[in-house]
């Protein structure tokens, strides 16, 4: 009997192996694992042509530095080598974006959670790719922000929007931070009503700088245009179907701007999920209803905020998706991959509770198929499946365009700390290869490494550029610039794609390419990749700087305010102790001080809190459908 059972078990495992192999063949088409990230890739950005930086929360990662696990690592694309970096504040669900001087600003995080970490709530850490160093400002923000969004501005600064002052699954009126501030600072935080009105689905609000200098903001199901000069909003219609910010976590991107469409800025939202009613989203401790058995939305809606200002349905997603990631490809299409088909972003530390987590994950059924979105294709034919991911990319994954035109995708860790249990923490660094990847490419050696607004045109000798290609017509040749941005949680701040105006000479030997349109709102200053595209096939991307090299003096002057704050002590904070009782626990429920008190009188602090709480009380009463 025992023998029979053993044999039976052996047969079963053989069947399982065959099945896995069959599935494995389908999975990972046009994908490959190229390395190991050392820290789980919750956040990701391109530092220079050969390095990306992975950022994570403070947890038990295998890569270590100065006697503690690292949560930031610089990864060399050509060698797979990784360098642990000693960022000391807990960058748990931080925001981030490139600034106009080419440095990357990361904002906020949450309380110290051991591993020698420090409270990251007020932190503003700046990575300088030219020196490969971090400037760490533990009190770099005036406000405590977890899940803030960051948007590059036309003057080289960044705006830091929203978030909450405590860790949790969704925001509450008590923990919400409905304001924005800037780096370098332009004064005190300014209240933004939409962020107060859209609790609880308002974290990582979806922000885009528009060509007229206004900020488009989508939060909950609401949308506005925010005038930064008058600090006032213009309401736009609610987005149909489902709320889109975290933890509904739709994929979102501004579609490519082209001379043909007058650099129109259309923003596309795909997926997300409805839990039916607002109360179902629960509170800091987690959702009030089961999430993992709920199917995500396939809804795709787009808006041209400065044009019609109306929502318009685009082709629905071929399959439901939460946390799908849009990444611009140099041929004018977009990669859409990763995420899950059921549930939401987030996790439950205890693995129990009304959310019915799978393992600890509040999302389940990962999506493997990669979809390519063609914004210019006729309605009904914009999605096309192409290949698949090798590994599941659930909560806390990230994806980025690389200079070679492939997509780097990594992360996945819907867990309180590193685990091998289902769904396990992933360190696999994978690449997905788009259709053009192995084709002969135009050369990139005539592309500039610097582009100015309204600057001089430049020329490309096309015979030289296509020497390795077999091209019949050059009529489709153009140059595109892409900001790869800062990727995390299905959003990517600063990601933009803009095609430069160009014309072939009469003899078709030279492509004359105009400089950038003279409007930094279209494409804020900072780093970008430049591609020459011929017949839909891009060259390698040239790492370039857009606009003036530094932050303008007027803005930079206020940076001196931060000079005295440019420090973190070597001391770790006491780890924040949390209760992990059953039935609870979204992410860490950690309440921390609401304001950076460093140079702010107490009286003012109290006063401002009262104003904001009064506003919050008004909106709590308003009935909101999600
Ligand atoms: Cu997160």
XYZ file of C-alpha atoms and ligand atoms in Angstrom:
627
model
C 0.000 0.000 0.000
C 2.777 2.382 0.962
C 4.626 1.411 -2.212
C 1.520 2.057 -4.286
C 1.109 5.470 -2.736
C 4.738 6.319 -3.417
C 4.401 5.211 -7.008
C 1.173 7.166 -7.314
C 2.901 10.275 -5.929
C 5.795 9.813 -8.374
C 3.345 9.584 -11.280
C 1.519 12.684 -10.101
C 4.708 14.694 -9.842
C 5.744 13.489 -13.327
C 2.401 14.716 -14.685
C 2.897 18.008 -12.857
C 6.361 18.348 -14.393
C 5.056 17.733 -17.916
C 2.249 20.233 -17.357
C 4.657 22.820 -15.962
C 6.970 22.308 -18.926
C 4.070 22.790 -21.320
C 3.005 25.954 -19.518
C 6.620 27.058 -19.283
C 6.951 26.866 -23.038
C 4.072 29.250 -23.434
C 5.413 31.498 -20.742
C 8.417 33.687 -21.333
C 8.191 33.942 -25.123
C 10.342 36.927 -26.185
C 11.562 37.211 -22.588
C 14.767 36.267 -20.822
C 16.188 36.537 -17.306
C 19.371 38.591 -17.454
C 20.306 38.868 -13.802
C 19.459 39.200 -10.165
C 18.474 42.507 -8.579
C 19.758 41.883 -5.023
C 17.010 44.118 -3.645
C 13.445 43.566 -4.797
C 12.570 46.072 -7.543
C 9.647 47.916 -5.979
C 10.872 51.085 -7.753
C 13.125 51.486 -10.760
C 14.825 54.168 -12.854
C 17.485 54.468 -15.548
C 20.512 56.263 -14.082
C 22.724 56.307 -17.185
C 22.978 54.254 -20.392
C 24.444 51.253 -18.555
C 22.873 51.398 -15.082
C 19.470 51.175 -13.508
C 18.719 51.783 -9.827
C 16.406 49.421 -7.945
C 14.715 50.669 -4.789
C 12.760 48.699 -2.232
C 11.420 48.995 1.295
C 13.641 48.124 4.262
C 13.440 44.348 4.371
C 15.572 41.236 4.518
C 17.070 41.430 1.033
C 20.100 39.214 0.263
C 22.235 42.187 -0.794
C 23.712 43.933 2.239
C 25.733 47.008 3.119
C 27.313 48.305 6.333
C 25.944 45.418 8.333
C 22.310 45.575 7.235
C 20.263 44.363 4.269
C 20.239 46.937 1.455
C 17.050 48.376 -0.045
C 18.703 50.350 -2.827
C 21.039 48.935 -5.480
C 22.650 50.194 -8.668
C 22.655 47.505 -11.322
C 24.958 47.445 -14.345
C 23.077 46.293 -17.442
C 26.143 45.123 -19.382
C 27.624 42.967 -16.609
C 24.730 42.211 -14.248
C 26.918 43.532 -11.416
C 25.104 45.196 -8.552
C 26.251 47.692 -5.979
C 24.387 48.002 -2.696
C 23.771 51.627 -1.712
C 23.323 52.812 1.857
C 20.161 54.861 1.684
C 19.163 54.941 5.338
C 15.563 56.130 5.364
C 12.871 53.574 4.637
C 11.928 54.204 0.991
C 8.832 52.007 1.328
C 6.440 53.066 -1.484
C 8.288 56.321 -2.102
C 7.583 58.668 -4.986
C 10.213 59.748 -7.478
C 11.034 61.564 -10.701
C 13.966 63.068 -12.561
C 14.646 66.768 -11.871
C 15.772 69.245 -14.502
C 19.433 68.903 -13.578
C 19.460 65.173 -14.363
C 19.308 63.994 -10.755
C 16.550 61.712 -9.485
C 14.458 62.911 -6.558
C 12.747 60.312 -4.369
C 10.179 61.370 -1.808
C 8.827 59.977 1.412
C 8.338 56.451 2.581
C 7.324 55.286 5.988
C 8.497 54.557 9.514
C 11.679 52.711 10.466
C 11.016 49.006 10.198
C 14.228 47.521 11.498
C 17.321 46.545 9.517
C 18.922 49.800 10.734
C 16.382 51.821 8.779
C 15.283 55.346 9.669
C 11.860 56.964 9.372
C 11.425 57.972 5.720
C 8.150 59.912 6.003
C 9.691 63.349 5.457
C 12.687 62.128 3.489
C 13.790 63.573 0.212
C 16.729 61.633 -1.197
C 18.463 62.695 -4.385
C 20.541 60.434 -6.590
C 23.183 62.046 -8.785
C 24.023 59.716 -11.685
C 27.128 61.746 -12.562
C 28.760 60.980 -9.212
C 26.812 57.827 -8.321
C 26.027 59.288 -4.904
C 22.953 59.931 -2.798
C 22.231 63.179 -1.017
C 20.044 62.153 1.892
C 17.675 64.691 3.432
C 15.805 63.025 6.203
C 13.714 66.185 6.678
C 13.735 67.263 3.040
C 9.951 67.657 2.867
C 7.716 69.774 5.067
C 5.084 67.074 5.139
C 5.012 63.388 5.954
C 4.190 61.587 2.705
C 3.761 57.898 2.049
C 2.585 57.142 -1.531
C 3.173 60.633 -2.915
C 3.346 61.311 -6.638
C 6.138 63.355 -8.192
C 5.949 65.238 -11.463
C 8.827 67.023 -13.268
C 8.065 70.716 -13.862
C 9.044 73.083 -16.664
C 11.489 75.037 -14.466
C 13.461 71.931 -13.518
C 11.853 71.510 -10.109
C 9.535 68.653 -9.178
C 6.090 68.864 -7.608
C 5.313 66.374 -4.833
C 1.609 65.579 -4.574
C -0.510 63.838 -1.949
C 0.199 60.728 0.054
C -0.610 60.004 3.675
C 1.216 60.278 6.968
C 0.806 56.654 8.009
C 1.142 53.231 6.490
C -2.007 51.404 5.529
C -4.005 49.827 2.739
C -5.942 52.973 1.854
C -5.958 56.519 3.167
C -8.354 57.879 5.782
C -9.325 61.480 6.462
C -7.111 61.326 9.525
C -3.993 60.146 7.720
C -4.585 61.795 4.336
C -2.177 64.502 3.129
C -4.217 66.530 0.601
C -1.494 68.971 -0.413
C 1.498 69.498 -2.644
C 4.926 71.037 -2.216
C 7.986 71.370 -4.401
C 11.621 70.468 -4.519
C 13.437 72.815 -4.467
C 10.920 74.337 -2.077
C 8.624 77.130 -3.276
C 6.999 77.670 0.099
C 4.552 75.918 2.346
C 2.420 72.992 1.232
C -0.708 74.024 -0.674
C -4.053 72.329 -0.113
C -5.519 70.456 -3.101
C -9.210 69.694 -2.729
C -9.472 66.690 -5.035
C -7.114 64.778 -2.756
C -9.389 65.421 0.237
C -12.544 64.528 -1.714
C -11.281 61.200 -3.007
C -10.301 59.364 0.171
C -9.817 56.384 0.249
C -8.671 55.644 -3.343
C -6.351 58.635 -3.670
C -2.822 57.398 -3.048
C -0.234 57.873 -5.785
C -2.645 60.356 -7.439
C -2.240 60.259 -11.214
C -0.616 63.535 -12.230
C 0.510 64.945 -15.578
C 1.939 68.385 -16.348
C 0.035 69.802 -19.317
C 1.334 72.004 -22.130
C -0.300 75.150 -20.638
C 1.448 74.632 -17.303
C -1.606 73.258 -15.499
C -1.496 69.949 -13.686
C -3.963 67.241 -14.687
C -4.875 65.154 -11.634
C -6.963 61.983 -11.546
C -7.864 60.648 -8.079
C -10.671 58.326 -6.936
C -12.934 58.686 -9.955
C -12.536 62.457 -10.132
C -10.378 64.477 -12.484
C -9.315 68.122 -12.518
C -7.003 70.602 -14.134
C -5.087 72.411 -11.404
C -3.889 75.961 -11.993
C -0.664 76.324 -10.034
C -0.645 80.138 -10.192
C -4.087 80.606 -8.670
C -4.119 77.326 -6.692
C -7.552 76.555 -8.065
C -9.126 73.727 -9.977
C -11.258 73.272 -13.044
C -13.440 70.191 -12.670
C -13.455 67.591 -15.420
C -16.004 64.760 -15.644
C -15.500 61.672 -13.488
C -13.635 58.847 -15.191
C -16.137 56.120 -16.125
C -16.225 52.589 -14.737
C -13.700 52.301 -11.877
C -11.399 54.424 -9.702
C -7.842 54.361 -11.037
C -5.218 55.330 -8.402
C -3.649 52.909 -5.892
C -4.836 50.401 -4.704
C -7.160 50.099 -7.742
C -3.935 50.734 -9.668
C -4.814 51.169 -13.325
C -2.013 51.409 -15.876
C -1.694 54.995 -17.094
C 0.369 56.927 -19.632
C 0.321 60.078 -21.710
C 0.167 58.960 -25.336
C 3.028 59.946 -27.663
C 3.019 63.612 -28.658
C 3.666 64.106 -32.370
C 3.877 67.032 -34.811
C 0.953 65.425 -36.697
C -1.362 65.657 -33.701
C -0.104 69.118 -32.697
C 1.619 67.601 -29.630
C -1.805 66.812 -28.245
C -1.602 65.334 -24.746
C -3.995 62.415 -24.486
C -3.866 60.436 -21.274
C -4.944 56.788 -21.303
C -6.053 54.776 -18.269
C -6.458 50.988 -18.523
C -7.775 48.592 -15.924
C -8.160 49.035 -12.199
C -10.991 47.520 -10.202
C -14.261 48.345 -8.506
C -15.045 46.930 -5.082
C -18.636 48.077 -5.498
C -18.907 50.775 -2.881
C -16.569 53.146 -1.103
C -16.767 51.418 2.263
C -15.557 48.176 0.699
C -12.071 49.662 0.409
C -11.880 49.499 4.193
C -9.206 51.434 6.014
C -5.562 51.353 6.987
C -5.911 47.791 8.213
C -7.080 46.407 4.866
C -10.128 46.015 2.623
C -13.540 45.325 4.139
C -14.419 42.734 1.491
C -12.694 39.894 -0.278
C -10.548 41.193 -3.141
C -8.732 38.186 -4.591
C -11.889 36.636 -6.037
C -12.940 39.873 -7.765
C -12.099 40.251 -11.428
C -10.263 43.407 -12.473
C -11.631 45.861 -15.021
C -10.834 45.835 -18.739
C -11.941 49.448 -19.126
C -9.683 51.802 -21.086
C -10.625 55.485 -21.007
C -8.735 58.411 -22.427
C -8.973 62.146 -22.113
C -7.481 65.172 -23.832
C -7.775 67.521 -20.835
C -6.995 70.728 -22.739
C -9.086 69.688 -25.752
C -12.590 68.293 -25.384
C -11.983 67.498 -21.708
C -14.334 64.539 -22.122
C -13.631 60.882 -21.419
C -13.627 58.642 -24.420
C -13.525 54.833 -24.385
C -10.563 53.270 -26.147
C -10.285 49.577 -27.005
C -10.907 47.519 -23.877
C -8.047 45.473 -22.473
C -7.919 41.956 -23.911
C -7.883 40.681 -20.321
C -8.695 42.203 -16.941
C -5.808 43.987 -15.228
C -4.749 45.733 -12.053
C -1.179 47.102 -11.827
C -0.546 46.699 -15.555
C 2.445 48.812 -16.585
C 2.534 51.044 -19.669
C 6.011 51.670 -21.077
C 6.662 53.771 -24.175
C 8.465 52.000 -27.003
C 10.514 54.039 -29.484
C 8.315 53.009 -32.440
C 5.366 54.946 -30.991
C 3.590 51.942 -29.481
C 3.424 51.032 -25.788
C 4.310 47.891 -23.857
C 1.572 46.876 -21.414
C 2.498 44.049 -19.054
C 2.626 42.739 -15.528
C 0.065 42.953 -12.766
C -2.819 40.692 -11.876
C -6.240 39.770 -13.248
C -7.932 39.595 -9.859
C -7.916 41.716 -6.723
C -6.087 44.905 -5.867
C -2.636 46.206 -5.055
C -1.456 45.786 -1.471
C -1.036 42.915 0.931
C -2.140 41.777 4.340
C 0.776 41.093 6.646
C -1.039 38.423 8.643
C -2.181 36.614 5.512
C -5.696 36.694 6.961
C -8.630 39.053 7.058
C -11.643 40.045 4.983
C -9.488 40.631 1.890
C -8.930 36.855 1.620
C -5.262 37.259 0.667
C -3.530 34.594 -1.372
C -0.375 34.164 0.652
C -0.288 37.793 1.777
C -1.282 39.224 -1.597
C -4.543 41.093 -2.117
C -4.135 40.492 -5.853
C -4.068 37.109 -7.557
C -3.955 35.420 -10.947
C -0.918 37.223 -12.444
C -1.053 38.227 -16.089
C 1.755 36.864 -18.258
C 0.731 37.907 -21.767
C 2.346 41.119 -22.957
C 0.115 43.441 -24.964
C 1.310 46.135 -27.330
C -0.919 49.205 -27.613
C -0.856 51.174 -30.868
C -2.453 54.585 -30.199
C -2.641 55.414 -33.906
C -4.298 52.167 -34.985
C -8.019 52.341 -35.838
C -10.381 51.704 -32.935
C -10.892 47.989 -32.478
C -7.350 47.059 -33.491
C -5.156 48.853 -30.960
C -4.160 45.836 -28.843
C -1.905 43.069 -30.033
C -0.482 40.262 -27.878
C 3.239 39.789 -28.268
C 5.145 37.273 -26.168
C 4.823 36.845 -22.456
C 6.568 37.394 -19.165
C 8.748 34.691 -17.650
C 7.826 35.496 -14.082
C 4.692 36.638 -12.287
C 4.835 40.366 -11.552
C 2.358 41.063 -8.800
C 2.372 43.928 -6.316
C 5.652 45.891 -6.050
C 6.924 45.287 -9.575
C 8.408 47.824 -11.976
C 9.215 48.091 -15.687
C 11.331 50.452 -17.787
C 12.473 51.093 -21.356
C 16.207 50.447 -21.864
C 18.475 52.190 -24.397
C 18.498 49.045 -26.574
C 14.710 49.324 -26.989
C 13.881 46.301 -24.808
C 11.845 46.431 -21.593
C 13.377 45.623 -18.230
C 10.865 44.182 -15.789
C 11.571 43.154 -12.217
C 10.186 43.041 -8.692
C 7.049 41.347 -7.324
C 6.772 41.103 -3.581
C 3.236 41.279 -2.197
C 4.615 40.548 1.252
C 5.501 42.222 4.510
C 9.058 40.916 4.270
C 11.106 38.708 1.985
C 9.574 35.258 1.604
C 9.782 32.139 -0.529
C 6.152 31.330 0.290
C 3.427 31.907 -2.287
C 3.582 34.573 -3.800
C 7.327 34.746 -3.267
C 9.639 37.762 -3.347
C 11.254 37.994 -6.786
C 14.765 39.156 -7.634
C 14.737 38.043 -11.280
C 15.718 40.840 -13.661
C 13.973 40.027 -16.927
C 13.988 41.584 -20.356
C 11.124 41.474 -22.823
C 12.154 41.914 -26.441
C 9.844 43.860 -28.776
C 9.274 42.833 -32.421
C 12.019 45.118 -33.804
C 14.652 43.949 -31.347
C 16.623 41.583 -33.589
C 16.130 43.499 -36.821
C 19.007 45.444 -38.370
C 18.848 48.892 -36.736
C 19.536 52.406 -37.932
C 22.741 53.739 -36.399
C 22.488 56.263 -33.580
C 25.874 57.912 -34.020
C 24.479 61.149 -35.466
C 21.965 61.783 -32.694
C 22.657 64.661 -30.282
C 23.301 64.199 -26.569
C 21.743 67.566 -25.792
C 18.503 69.154 -26.960
C 17.346 72.690 -26.218
C 13.857 74.155 -26.387
C 13.313 75.861 -29.707
C 16.919 75.019 -30.442
C 18.666 74.621 -33.776
C 17.741 71.838 -36.130
C 20.198 69.020 -36.726
C 20.690 66.746 -39.710
C 21.171 63.036 -40.191
C 22.968 61.587 -43.176
C 20.506 58.813 -43.966
C 22.851 56.718 -46.121
C 25.182 56.480 -43.163
C 22.317 55.905 -40.716
C 20.830 52.945 -42.571
C 24.056 51.360 -43.859
C 23.242 48.101 -42.072
C 19.597 47.997 -43.077
C 17.715 46.873 -46.127
C 15.318 49.781 -46.500
C 13.170 50.605 -49.509
C 11.739 53.909 -48.368
C 12.986 56.537 -45.982
C 9.699 58.426 -45.936
C 8.826 57.201 -42.465
C 12.113 58.236 -40.833
C 11.836 60.393 -37.713
C 13.441 61.079 -34.332
C 11.668 60.373 -31.049
C 12.637 61.352 -27.528
C 11.483 59.293 -24.568
C 11.807 60.067 -20.886
C 11.969 56.666 -19.214
C 10.801 58.103 -15.886
C 10.469 56.531 -12.447
C 8.492 53.292 -12.401
C 6.556 51.817 -9.501
C 3.057 50.482 -8.718
C 1.839 50.682 -12.344
C 2.657 54.403 -12.566
C 5.685 56.055 -14.093
C 6.272 59.709 -13.206
C 7.768 61.821 -15.918
C 7.414 59.182 -18.617
C 6.892 60.947 -21.947
C 7.281 60.213 -25.639
C 7.623 63.039 -28.158
C 8.344 62.856 -31.864
C 10.396 65.750 -33.228
C 9.315 67.504 -36.380
C 11.506 66.439 -39.292
C 11.663 66.415 -43.048
C 13.636 64.495 -45.654
C 15.661 66.651 -48.026
C 14.506 66.651 -51.659
C 17.239 64.205 -52.636
C 16.182 62.056 -49.655
C 19.731 61.868 -48.412
C 19.346 63.987 -45.316
C 16.817 64.038 -42.534
C 16.469 67.573 -41.192
C 15.256 67.370 -37.598
C 13.912 70.414 -35.778
C 14.779 71.135 -32.161
C 12.284 70.658 -29.377
C 9.134 72.794 -29.452
C 9.795 75.937 -27.418
C 7.595 74.833 -24.512
C 9.191 72.993 -21.578
C 5.720 72.036 -20.294
C 5.512 69.527 -23.146
C 8.646 67.726 -22.092
C 10.193 69.036 -18.879
C 13.969 69.421 -18.677
C 15.991 66.408 -17.588
C 17.291 63.105 -18.930
C 15.843 61.327 -21.968
C 16.662 58.770 -24.631
C 16.761 59.843 -28.289
C 16.015 57.333 -31.055
C 16.175 57.496 -34.824
C 13.291 55.398 -36.174
C 13.259 54.155 -39.763
C 10.515 51.913 -41.115
C 9.312 51.374 -37.566
C 12.733 50.131 -36.427
C 14.539 52.252 -33.800
C 18.239 52.821 -33.391
C 19.837 52.308 -30.016
C 18.761 55.130 -27.709
C 21.231 57.914 -27.052
C 21.230 59.095 -23.449
C 20.673 62.822 -23.690
C 19.883 65.863 -21.610
C 16.830 67.950 -22.459
C 16.859 71.698 -21.806
C 19.230 73.763 -19.704
C 21.663 71.652 -17.762
C 20.968 73.008 -14.290
C 17.994 74.118 -12.283
C 17.456 77.865 -12.939
C 19.080 80.171 -10.391
C 15.803 81.478 -8.995
C 14.698 77.964 -8.207
C 18.117 76.788 -7.134
C 18.452 79.581 -4.554
C 15.786 78.059 -2.420
C 17.827 74.868 -2.366
C 20.179 76.488 0.149
C 17.380 75.992 2.631
C 18.096 72.299 2.423
C 21.843 72.565 2.878
C 21.633 72.328 6.655
C 19.329 69.368 6.389
C 21.596 67.382 4.155
C 22.403 64.723 6.654
C 21.371 61.435 8.040
C 22.947 60.147 11.192
C 24.503 56.720 11.255
C 22.055 55.790 13.980
C 19.065 53.689 13.161
C 15.626 54.533 14.504
C 13.817 52.210 16.843
C 11.833 49.868 14.640
C 8.176 50.707 14.703
C 6.268 48.036 16.595
C 3.039 46.970 14.972
C 0.299 44.660 15.991
C -0.218 41.828 13.578
C -3.474 40.570 14.917
C -5.679 38.365 12.807
C -8.227 39.990 10.623
C -6.075 43.023 10.144
C -3.029 44.467 8.649
C -2.940 46.047 5.210
C 0.540 47.230 4.982
C 2.103 48.379 8.227
C -0.354 50.453 10.167
C 2.062 52.995 11.473
C 0.987 56.403 12.592
C 3.751 58.914 12.597
C 3.960 62.624 13.194
C 2.050 64.683 10.685
C 4.452 67.571 10.073
C 8.133 68.088 9.870
C 8.587 70.312 12.908
C 12.175 71.140 12.100
C 11.695 74.828 11.395
C 8.030 75.444 11.902
C 6.555 77.043 15.031
C 4.084 74.882 16.926
C 1.337 77.509 16.781
C 1.427 77.536 13.006
C 1.408 73.786 12.903
C -1.716 73.564 14.982
C -3.450 76.289 13.034
C -2.822 74.689 9.689
C -3.951 71.336 10.950
C -7.233 72.877 12.006
C -7.825 74.403 8.610
C -7.165 71.137 6.917
C -9.247 69.114 9.289
C -12.161 71.488 8.707
C -11.871 70.894 4.994
C -11.614 67.173 5.563
C -14.744 67.172 7.727
C -16.706 68.877 4.976
C -15.824 66.308 2.412
C -16.321 63.313 4.692
C -20.006 64.103 4.680
C -20.158 64.106 0.905
C -21.440 60.830 -0.451
C -18.919 59.400 -2.846
C -19.347 56.380 -4.993
C -15.806 55.093 -4.895
Cu 3.440 49.849 -2.233
